[in-house]
XYZ file of C-alpha atoms in Angstrom:
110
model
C -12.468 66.353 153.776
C -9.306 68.001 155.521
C -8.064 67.549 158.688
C -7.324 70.637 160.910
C -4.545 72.714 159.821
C -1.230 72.448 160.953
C 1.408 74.831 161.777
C 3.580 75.482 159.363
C 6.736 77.889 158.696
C 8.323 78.774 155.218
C 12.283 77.742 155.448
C 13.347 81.598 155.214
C 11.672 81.889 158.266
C 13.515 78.688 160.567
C 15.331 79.908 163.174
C 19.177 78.748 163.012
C 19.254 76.847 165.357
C 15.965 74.875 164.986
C 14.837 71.473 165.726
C 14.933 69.555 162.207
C 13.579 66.256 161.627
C 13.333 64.621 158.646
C 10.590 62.116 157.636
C 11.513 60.953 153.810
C 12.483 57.837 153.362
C 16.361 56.196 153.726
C 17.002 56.502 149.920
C 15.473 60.380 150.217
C 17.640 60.909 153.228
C 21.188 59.652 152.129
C 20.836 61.375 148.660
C 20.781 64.517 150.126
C 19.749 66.373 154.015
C 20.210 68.994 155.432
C 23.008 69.011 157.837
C 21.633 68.367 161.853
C 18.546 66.999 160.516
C 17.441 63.879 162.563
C 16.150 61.025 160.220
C 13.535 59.272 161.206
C 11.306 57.695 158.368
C 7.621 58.696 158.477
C 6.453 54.801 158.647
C 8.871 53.995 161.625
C 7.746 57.028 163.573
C 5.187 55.465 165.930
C 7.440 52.865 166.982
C 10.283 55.409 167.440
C 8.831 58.524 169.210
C 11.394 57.868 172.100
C 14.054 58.953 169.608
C 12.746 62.185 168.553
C 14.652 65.098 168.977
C 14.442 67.813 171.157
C 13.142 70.793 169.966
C 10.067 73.304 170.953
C 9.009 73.791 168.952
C 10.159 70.620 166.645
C 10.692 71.230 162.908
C 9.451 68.100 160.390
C 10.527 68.433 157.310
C 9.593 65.833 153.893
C 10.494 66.429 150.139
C 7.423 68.959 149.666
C 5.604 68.869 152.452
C 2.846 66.640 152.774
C 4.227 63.639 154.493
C 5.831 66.341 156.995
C 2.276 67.561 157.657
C 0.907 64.440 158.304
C 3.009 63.564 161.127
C 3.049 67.311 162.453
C -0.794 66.566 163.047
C -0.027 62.931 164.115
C 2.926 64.629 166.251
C 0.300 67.725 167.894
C -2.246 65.343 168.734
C 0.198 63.845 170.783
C 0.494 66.617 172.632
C 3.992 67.342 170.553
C 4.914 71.280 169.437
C 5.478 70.896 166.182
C 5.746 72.444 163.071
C 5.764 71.809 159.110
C 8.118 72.995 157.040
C 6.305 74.278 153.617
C 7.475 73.318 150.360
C 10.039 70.652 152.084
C 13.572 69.952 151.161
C 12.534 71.213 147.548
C 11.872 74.977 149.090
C 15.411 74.157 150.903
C 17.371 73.650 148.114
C 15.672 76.439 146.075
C 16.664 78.489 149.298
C 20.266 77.718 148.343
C 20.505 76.042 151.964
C 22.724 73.569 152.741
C 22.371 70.122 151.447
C 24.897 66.945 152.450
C 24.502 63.631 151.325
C 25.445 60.249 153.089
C 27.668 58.780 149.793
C 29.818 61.259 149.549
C 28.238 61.977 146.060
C 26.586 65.195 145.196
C 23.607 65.591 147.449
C 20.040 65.971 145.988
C 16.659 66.170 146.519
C 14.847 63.108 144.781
């Protein structure tokens, strides 16, 4: 059984200056974002929705996009605009989009 579908946007369609957060994981994260993202881990984000950022609609992003969609639900049920990002950080990178990572090292998406 499915849930109601989300909305979702393919990354050639963001707008440039859109409202990105990013749900992966810390080890995801620092090996490679895109710049502006916001990070906030999918399993903190009930205890952190006072730190999302501002954006209408907002952007959530994961590696591929299933976590993303999960909280875009979670996020729209709470009376959140939001939006998934399809295909994730992979579609990103194949995008040839910008990718930074926290080390310093070459930034990828793991």
């Amino acid at each position: 059984m499915t849930g109601p579908a989300v909305p979702e946007v393919a990354v050639a369609q963001l707008p440039p200056d859109a409202a990105l957060l990013d749900v992966r994981e810390s080890d995801e994260w620092a090996a490679g974002h895109a710049p502006g993202a916001t990070h906030l881990p999918m399993s903190e984000l009930t205890g952190r929705m006072d730190e999302l950022p501002d954006g209408d609609p907002l952007y959530v992003i994961c590696r591929s996009g299933g976590r993303s969609a999960r909280v875009v639900a979670y996020l729209s049920a709470q009376g959140y605009p939001a939006v998934n990002v399809e295909g994730g950080m992979q579609a990103w990178a194949q995008q040839g989009r910008d990718i930074v990572a926290d080390s310093g090292a070459q930034p990828q998406i793991v």
